[in-house]
Structure formats: structure tokens, C-alpha cells
PDB file of C-alpha atoms in Angstrom:
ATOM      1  CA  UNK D   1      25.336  37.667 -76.728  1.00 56.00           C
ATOM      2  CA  UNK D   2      25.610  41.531 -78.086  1.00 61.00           C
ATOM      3  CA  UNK D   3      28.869  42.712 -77.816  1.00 70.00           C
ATOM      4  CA  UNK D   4      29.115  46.447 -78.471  1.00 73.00           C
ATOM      5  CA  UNK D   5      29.136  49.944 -77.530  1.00 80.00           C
ATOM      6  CA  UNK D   6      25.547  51.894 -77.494  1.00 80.00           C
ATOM      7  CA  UNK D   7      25.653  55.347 -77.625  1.00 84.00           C
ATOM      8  CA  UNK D   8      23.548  58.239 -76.177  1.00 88.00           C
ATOM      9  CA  UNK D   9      20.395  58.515 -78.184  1.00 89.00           C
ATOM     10  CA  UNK D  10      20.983  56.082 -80.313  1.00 87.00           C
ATOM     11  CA  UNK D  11      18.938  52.891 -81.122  1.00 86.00           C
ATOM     12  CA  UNK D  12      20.315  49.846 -81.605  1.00 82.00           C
ATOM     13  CA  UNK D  13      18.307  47.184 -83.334  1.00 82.00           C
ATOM     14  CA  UNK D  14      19.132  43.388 -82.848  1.00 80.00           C
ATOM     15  CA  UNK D  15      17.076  40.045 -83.862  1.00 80.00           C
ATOM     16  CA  UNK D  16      17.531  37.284 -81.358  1.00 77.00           C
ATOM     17  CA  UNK D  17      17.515  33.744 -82.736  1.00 74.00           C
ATOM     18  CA  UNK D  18      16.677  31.097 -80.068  1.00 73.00           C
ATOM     19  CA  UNK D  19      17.297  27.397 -80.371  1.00 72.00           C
ATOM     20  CA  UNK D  20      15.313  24.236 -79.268  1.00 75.00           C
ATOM     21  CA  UNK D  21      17.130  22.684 -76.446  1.00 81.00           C
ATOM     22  CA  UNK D  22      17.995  19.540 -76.554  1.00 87.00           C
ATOM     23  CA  UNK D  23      17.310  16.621 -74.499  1.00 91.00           C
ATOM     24  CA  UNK D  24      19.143  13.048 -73.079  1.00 94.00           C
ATOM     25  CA  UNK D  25      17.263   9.635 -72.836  1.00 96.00           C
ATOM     26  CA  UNK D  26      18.172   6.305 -71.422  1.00 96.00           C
ATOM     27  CA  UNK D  27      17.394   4.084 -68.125  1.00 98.00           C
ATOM     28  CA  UNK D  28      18.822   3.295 -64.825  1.00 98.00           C
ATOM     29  CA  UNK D  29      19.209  -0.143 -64.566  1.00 98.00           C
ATOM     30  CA  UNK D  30      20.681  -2.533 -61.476  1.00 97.00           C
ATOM     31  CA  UNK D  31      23.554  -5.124 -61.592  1.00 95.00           C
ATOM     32  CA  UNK D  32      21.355  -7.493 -62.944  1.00 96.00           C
ATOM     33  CA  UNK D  33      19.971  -5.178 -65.433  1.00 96.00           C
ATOM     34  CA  UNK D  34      16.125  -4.592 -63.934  1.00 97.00           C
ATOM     35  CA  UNK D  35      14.579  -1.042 -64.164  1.00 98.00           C
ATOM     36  CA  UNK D  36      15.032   0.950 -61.635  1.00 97.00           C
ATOM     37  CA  UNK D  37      12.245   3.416 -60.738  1.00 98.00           C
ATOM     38  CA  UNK D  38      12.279   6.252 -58.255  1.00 97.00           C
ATOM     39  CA  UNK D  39      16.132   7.073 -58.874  1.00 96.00           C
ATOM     40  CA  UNK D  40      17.985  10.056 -59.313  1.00 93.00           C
ATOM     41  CA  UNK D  41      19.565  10.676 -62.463  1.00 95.00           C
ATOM     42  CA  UNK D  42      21.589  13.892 -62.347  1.00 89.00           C
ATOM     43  CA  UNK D  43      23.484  16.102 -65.099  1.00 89.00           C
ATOM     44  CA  UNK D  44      26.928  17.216 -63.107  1.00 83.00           C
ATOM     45  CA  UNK D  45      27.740  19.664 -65.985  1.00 79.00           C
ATOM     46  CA  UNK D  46      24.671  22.531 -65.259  1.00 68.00           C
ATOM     47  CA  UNK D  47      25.699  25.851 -64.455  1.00 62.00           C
ATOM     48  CA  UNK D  48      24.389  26.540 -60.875  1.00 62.00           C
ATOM     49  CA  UNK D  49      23.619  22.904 -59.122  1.00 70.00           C
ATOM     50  CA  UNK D  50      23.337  19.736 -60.864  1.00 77.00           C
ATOM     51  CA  UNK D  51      19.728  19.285 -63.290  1.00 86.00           C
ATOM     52  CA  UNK D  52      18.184  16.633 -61.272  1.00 88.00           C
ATOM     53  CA  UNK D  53      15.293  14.355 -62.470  1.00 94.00           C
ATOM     54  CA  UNK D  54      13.645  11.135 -61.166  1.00 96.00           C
ATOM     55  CA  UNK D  55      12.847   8.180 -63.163  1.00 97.00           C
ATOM     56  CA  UNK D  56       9.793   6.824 -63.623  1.00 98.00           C
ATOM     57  CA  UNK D  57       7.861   2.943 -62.821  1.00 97.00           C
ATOM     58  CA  UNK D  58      10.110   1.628 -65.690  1.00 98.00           C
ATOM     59  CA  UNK D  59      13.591   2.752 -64.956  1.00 97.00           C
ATOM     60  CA  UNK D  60      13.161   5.774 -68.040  1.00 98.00           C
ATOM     61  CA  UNK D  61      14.325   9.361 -67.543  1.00 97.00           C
ATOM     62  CA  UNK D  62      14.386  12.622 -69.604  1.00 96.00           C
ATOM     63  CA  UNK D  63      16.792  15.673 -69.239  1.00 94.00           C
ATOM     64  CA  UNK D  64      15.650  18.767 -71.320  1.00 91.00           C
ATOM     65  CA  UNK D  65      16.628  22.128 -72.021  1.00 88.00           C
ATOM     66  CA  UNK D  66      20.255  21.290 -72.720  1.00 88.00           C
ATOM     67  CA  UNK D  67      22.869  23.497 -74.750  1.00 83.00           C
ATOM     68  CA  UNK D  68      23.776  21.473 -78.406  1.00 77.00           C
ATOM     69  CA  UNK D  69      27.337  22.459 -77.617  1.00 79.00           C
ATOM     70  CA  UNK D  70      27.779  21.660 -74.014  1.00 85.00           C
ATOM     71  CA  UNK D  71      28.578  18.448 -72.638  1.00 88.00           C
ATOM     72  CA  UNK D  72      26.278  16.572 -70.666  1.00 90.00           C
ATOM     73  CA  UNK D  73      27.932  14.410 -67.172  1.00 88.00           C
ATOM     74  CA  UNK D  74      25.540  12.213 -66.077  1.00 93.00           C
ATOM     75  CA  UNK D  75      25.545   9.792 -62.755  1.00 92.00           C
ATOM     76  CA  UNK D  76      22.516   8.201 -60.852  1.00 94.00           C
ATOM     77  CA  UNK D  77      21.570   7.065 -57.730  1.00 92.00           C
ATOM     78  CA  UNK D  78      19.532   5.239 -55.372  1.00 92.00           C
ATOM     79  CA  UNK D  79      19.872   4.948 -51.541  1.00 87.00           C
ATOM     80  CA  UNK D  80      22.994   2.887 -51.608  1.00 84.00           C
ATOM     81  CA  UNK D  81      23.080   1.955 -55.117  1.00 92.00           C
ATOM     82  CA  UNK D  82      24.919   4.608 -57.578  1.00 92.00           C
ATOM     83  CA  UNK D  83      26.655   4.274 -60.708  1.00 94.00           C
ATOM     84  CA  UNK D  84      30.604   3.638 -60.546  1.00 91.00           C
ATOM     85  CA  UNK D  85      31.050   6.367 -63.520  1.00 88.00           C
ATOM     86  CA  UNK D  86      29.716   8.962 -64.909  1.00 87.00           C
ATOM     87  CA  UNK D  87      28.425   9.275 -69.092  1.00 92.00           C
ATOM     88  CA  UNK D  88      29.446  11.948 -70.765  1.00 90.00           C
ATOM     89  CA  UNK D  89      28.362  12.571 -74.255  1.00 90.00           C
ATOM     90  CA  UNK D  90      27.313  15.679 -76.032  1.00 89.00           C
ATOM     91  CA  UNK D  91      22.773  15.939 -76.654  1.00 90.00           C
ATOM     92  CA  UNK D  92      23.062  15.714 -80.136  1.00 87.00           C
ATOM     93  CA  UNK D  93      25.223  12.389 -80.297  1.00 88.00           C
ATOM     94  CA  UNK D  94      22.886  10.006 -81.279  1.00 87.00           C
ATOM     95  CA  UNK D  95      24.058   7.622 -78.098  1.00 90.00           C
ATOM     96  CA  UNK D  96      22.221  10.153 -75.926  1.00 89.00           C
ATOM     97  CA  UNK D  97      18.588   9.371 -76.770  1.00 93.00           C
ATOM     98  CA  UNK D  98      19.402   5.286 -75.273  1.00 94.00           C
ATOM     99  CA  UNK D  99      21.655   5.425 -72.474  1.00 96.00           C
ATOM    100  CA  UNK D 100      21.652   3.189 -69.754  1.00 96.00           C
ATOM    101  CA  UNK D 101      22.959   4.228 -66.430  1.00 97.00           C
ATOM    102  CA  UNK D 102      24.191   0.961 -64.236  1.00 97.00           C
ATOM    103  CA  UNK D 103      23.771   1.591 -60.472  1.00 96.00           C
ATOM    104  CA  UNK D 104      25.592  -1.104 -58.321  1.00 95.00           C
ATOM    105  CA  UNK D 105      26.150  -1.184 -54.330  1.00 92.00           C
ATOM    106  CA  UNK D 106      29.357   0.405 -53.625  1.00 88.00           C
ATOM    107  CA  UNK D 107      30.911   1.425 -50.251  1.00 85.00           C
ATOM    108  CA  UNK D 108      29.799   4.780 -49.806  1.00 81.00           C
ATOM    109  CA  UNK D 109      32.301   7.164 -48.940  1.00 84.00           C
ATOM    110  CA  UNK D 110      31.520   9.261 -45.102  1.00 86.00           C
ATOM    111  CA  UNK D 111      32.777  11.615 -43.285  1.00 90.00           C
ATOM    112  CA  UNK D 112      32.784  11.002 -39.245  1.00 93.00           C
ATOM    113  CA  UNK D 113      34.205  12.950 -37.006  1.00 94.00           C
ATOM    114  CA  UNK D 114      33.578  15.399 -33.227  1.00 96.00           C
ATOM    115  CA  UNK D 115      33.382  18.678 -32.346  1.00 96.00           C
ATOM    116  CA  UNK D 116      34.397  20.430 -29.254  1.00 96.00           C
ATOM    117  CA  UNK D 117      35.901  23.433 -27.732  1.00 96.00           C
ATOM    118  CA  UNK D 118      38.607  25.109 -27.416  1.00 95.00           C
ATOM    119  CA  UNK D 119      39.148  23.349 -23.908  1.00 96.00           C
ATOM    120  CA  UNK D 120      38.431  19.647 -25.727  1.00 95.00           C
ATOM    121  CA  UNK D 121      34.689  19.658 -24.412  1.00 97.00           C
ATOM    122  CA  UNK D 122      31.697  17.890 -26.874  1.00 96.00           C
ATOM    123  CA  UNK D 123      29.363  20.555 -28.641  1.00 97.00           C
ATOM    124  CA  UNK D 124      26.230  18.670 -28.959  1.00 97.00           C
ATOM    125  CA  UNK D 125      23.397  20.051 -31.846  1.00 96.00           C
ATOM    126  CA  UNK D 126      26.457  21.583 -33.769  1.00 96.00           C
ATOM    127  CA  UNK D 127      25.269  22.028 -37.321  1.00 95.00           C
ATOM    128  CA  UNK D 128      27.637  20.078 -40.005  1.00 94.00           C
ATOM    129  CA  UNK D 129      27.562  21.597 -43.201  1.00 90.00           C
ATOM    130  CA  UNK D 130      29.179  20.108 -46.472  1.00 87.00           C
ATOM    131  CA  UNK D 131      30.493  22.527 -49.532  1.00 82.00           C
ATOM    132  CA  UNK D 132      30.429  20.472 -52.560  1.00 76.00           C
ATOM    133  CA  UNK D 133      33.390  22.027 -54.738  1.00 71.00           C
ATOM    134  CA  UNK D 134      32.716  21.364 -58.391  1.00 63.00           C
ATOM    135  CA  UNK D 135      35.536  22.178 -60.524  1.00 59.00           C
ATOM    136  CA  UNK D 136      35.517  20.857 -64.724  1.00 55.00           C
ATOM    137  CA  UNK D 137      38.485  21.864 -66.664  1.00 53.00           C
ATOM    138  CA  UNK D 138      37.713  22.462 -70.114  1.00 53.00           C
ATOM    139  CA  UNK D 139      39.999  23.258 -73.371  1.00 53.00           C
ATOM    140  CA  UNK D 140      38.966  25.611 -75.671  1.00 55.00           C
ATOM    141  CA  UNK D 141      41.479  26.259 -78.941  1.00 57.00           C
ATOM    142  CA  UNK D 142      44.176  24.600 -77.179  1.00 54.00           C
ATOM    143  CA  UNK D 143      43.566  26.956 -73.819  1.00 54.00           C
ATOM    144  CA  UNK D 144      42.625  24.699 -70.466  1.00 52.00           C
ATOM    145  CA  UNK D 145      40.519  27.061 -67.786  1.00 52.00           C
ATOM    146  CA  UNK D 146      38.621  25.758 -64.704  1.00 53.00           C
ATOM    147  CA  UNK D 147      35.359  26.623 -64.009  1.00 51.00           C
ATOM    148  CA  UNK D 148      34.169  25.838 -60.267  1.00 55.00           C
ATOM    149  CA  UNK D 149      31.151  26.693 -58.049  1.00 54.00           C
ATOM    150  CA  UNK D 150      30.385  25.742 -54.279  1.00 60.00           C
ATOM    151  CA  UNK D 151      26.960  24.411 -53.149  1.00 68.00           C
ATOM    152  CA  UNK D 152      26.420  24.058 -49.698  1.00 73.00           C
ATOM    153  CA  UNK D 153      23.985  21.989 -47.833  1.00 78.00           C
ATOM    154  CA  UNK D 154      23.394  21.048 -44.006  1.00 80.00           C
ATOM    155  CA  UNK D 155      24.166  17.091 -43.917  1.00 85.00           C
ATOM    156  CA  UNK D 156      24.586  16.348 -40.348  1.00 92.00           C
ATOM    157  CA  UNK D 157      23.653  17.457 -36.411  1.00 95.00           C
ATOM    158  CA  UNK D 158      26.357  16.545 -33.814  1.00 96.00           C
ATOM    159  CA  UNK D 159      25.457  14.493 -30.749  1.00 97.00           C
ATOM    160  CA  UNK D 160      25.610  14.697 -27.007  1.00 97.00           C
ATOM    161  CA  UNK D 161      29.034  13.528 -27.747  1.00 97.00           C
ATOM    162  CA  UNK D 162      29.744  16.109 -30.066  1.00 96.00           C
ATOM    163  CA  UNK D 163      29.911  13.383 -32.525  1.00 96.00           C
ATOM    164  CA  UNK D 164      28.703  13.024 -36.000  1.00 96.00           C
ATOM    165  CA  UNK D 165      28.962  11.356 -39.274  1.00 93.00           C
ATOM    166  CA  UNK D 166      28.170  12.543 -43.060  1.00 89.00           C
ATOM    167  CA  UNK D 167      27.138   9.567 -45.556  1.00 81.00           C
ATOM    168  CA  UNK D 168      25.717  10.415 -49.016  1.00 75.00           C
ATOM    169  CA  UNK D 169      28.691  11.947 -50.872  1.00 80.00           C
ATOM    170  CA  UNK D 170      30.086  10.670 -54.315  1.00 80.00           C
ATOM    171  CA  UNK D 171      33.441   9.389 -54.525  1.00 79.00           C
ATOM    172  CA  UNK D 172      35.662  11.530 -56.376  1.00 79.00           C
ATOM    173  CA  UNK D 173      33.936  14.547 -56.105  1.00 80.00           C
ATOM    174  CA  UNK D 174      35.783  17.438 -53.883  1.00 81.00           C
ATOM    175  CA  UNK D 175      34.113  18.901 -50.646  1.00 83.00           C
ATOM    176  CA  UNK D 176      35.032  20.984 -47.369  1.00 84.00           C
ATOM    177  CA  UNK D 177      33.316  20.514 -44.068  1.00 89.00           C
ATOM    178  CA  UNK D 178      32.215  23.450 -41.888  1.00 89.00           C
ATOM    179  CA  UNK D 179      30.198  23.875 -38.487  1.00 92.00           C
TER     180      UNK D 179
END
């Protein structure tokens, strides 16, 4: 980026130099090692919300676009299967143009719970949303910093009861729960 003062009337001349971005390949296999097609493969370490991408009849996926520097975090899924951990590897390490992403059938973590009044009465058709808080601490020349951002989403409608129940979020991963 240009760092610098500019001046009244003055021109100031710079030459931008873009690079090729880089890209990750590998496969989402099951437990017993088949292709997996149709899943989501998903880059946690993207600025705004995780780079998604889908893979394809043979289990193969492709993230592009990717910073030489930056680290990528990568996790699949498919309904109930998802990977226990994530990869992380930097684009340009050779390992990144052959991973293989295991998904296996794990409990998936939920949320349940109801919501009422003040006076303990059910609200039914309450809207349950979920922030997902990403934070990644990073070192840079011996400094540690956090970076964090917030994505919410609706995940849930509450019954006559006043009951509901959130499934679909990854374990380990931090989140807050608002109506």
C-alpha cells in the first residue's frame, strides 16, 4: 500500500505491481477413503466470511485467489459428516496442491433451548440468530495480536412452546445466541 503525504498540487506517480494468486488442491474423502462429491470445503482464514467452494463428482476441490503469505485453514463438511481438524498450510507449500480432507460422523454440537417473557410465558415464531465469533491470533516479529470478525446468520424459529434448537455449528469455534 502507499504510505505518504500528497500535497496540494502536486502529482504523485506510483507503479502498482500485482501478483498471481495462488491456489489450494486436494479431496474430501470419507472414513473409508471414497470421494466425496457435493461437500463443502471452506478456507476459515478469509478476511470477511469463510471462501467457500463445493467439490465436484470425484471428491476434487480448488480454492483460488489466495495471498502467498497468508495462511490458508481449511475444514469440510457434509450433512453430518465434517472433518475432526482443520489443515493449515501456507499456498505455496508444495503439500497444498494434494491435500486430502477426511470427513467422519461426529456428534454435532447444538444449541437447544426456550424463550419466553418476562412473566415465564412461551414466545412462539421468535427468530434465533447465531453470531459466529472468529478470532485467529497471529505473531508477527515476536508481537501476538487478535484479529476477530462476527458473522451473523438466522439458524432457528422458536415453537408454540417457545422452544427451539440450533444444529450445524463446528466444535471449537466461538458463537453468541440472540433473538
Amino acid at each position: 500500500p502507499y504510505r505518504g503525504v500528497i500535497k496540494l498540487g502536486e502529482t504523485t506517480r506510483m507503479d502498482i505491481q500485482l501478483r498471481k494468486g495462488l491456489s489450494v488442491r486436494g479431496k474430501v474423502v470419507d472414513e473409508r477413503g471414497q470421494p466425496v462429491a457435493n461437500a463443502v470445503v471452506l478456507n476459515m482464514e478469509s478476511d470477511i466470511e469463510p471462501q467457500r467452494t463445493t467439490t465436484d463428482e470425484n471428491g476434487n476441490f480448488v480454492l483460488t485467489n489466495l495471498q502467498p503469505l497468508k495462511q490458508v485453514r481449511l475444514r469440510a463438511y457434509k450433512g453430518e459428516l465434517r472433518t475432526r481438524e482443520e489443515v493449515t498450510l501456507f499456498p505455496d507449500d508444495p503439500k497444498a496442491k494434494n491435500i486430502v480432507l477426511r470427513l467422519e460422523k461426529l456428534p454435532l454440537p447444538k444449541v437447544q433451548g426456550r424463550v419466553v417473557d418476562e412473566s415465564g410465558k412461551p414466545i412462539p415464531d421468535a427468530i434465533i440468530k447465531v453470531n459466529w465469533i472468529a478470532e485467529f491470533r497471529q505473531g508477527e516479529n515476536g508481537a501476538t495480536f487478535v484479529r476477530a470478525f462476527v458473522t451473523e446468520r438466522q439458524m432457528a424459529v422458536t415453537d408454540a412452546q417457545g422452544r427451539f434448537e440450533i444444529v450445524g455449528l463446528w466444535h471449537g469455534d466461538t458463537y453468541s445466541v440472540s433473538v
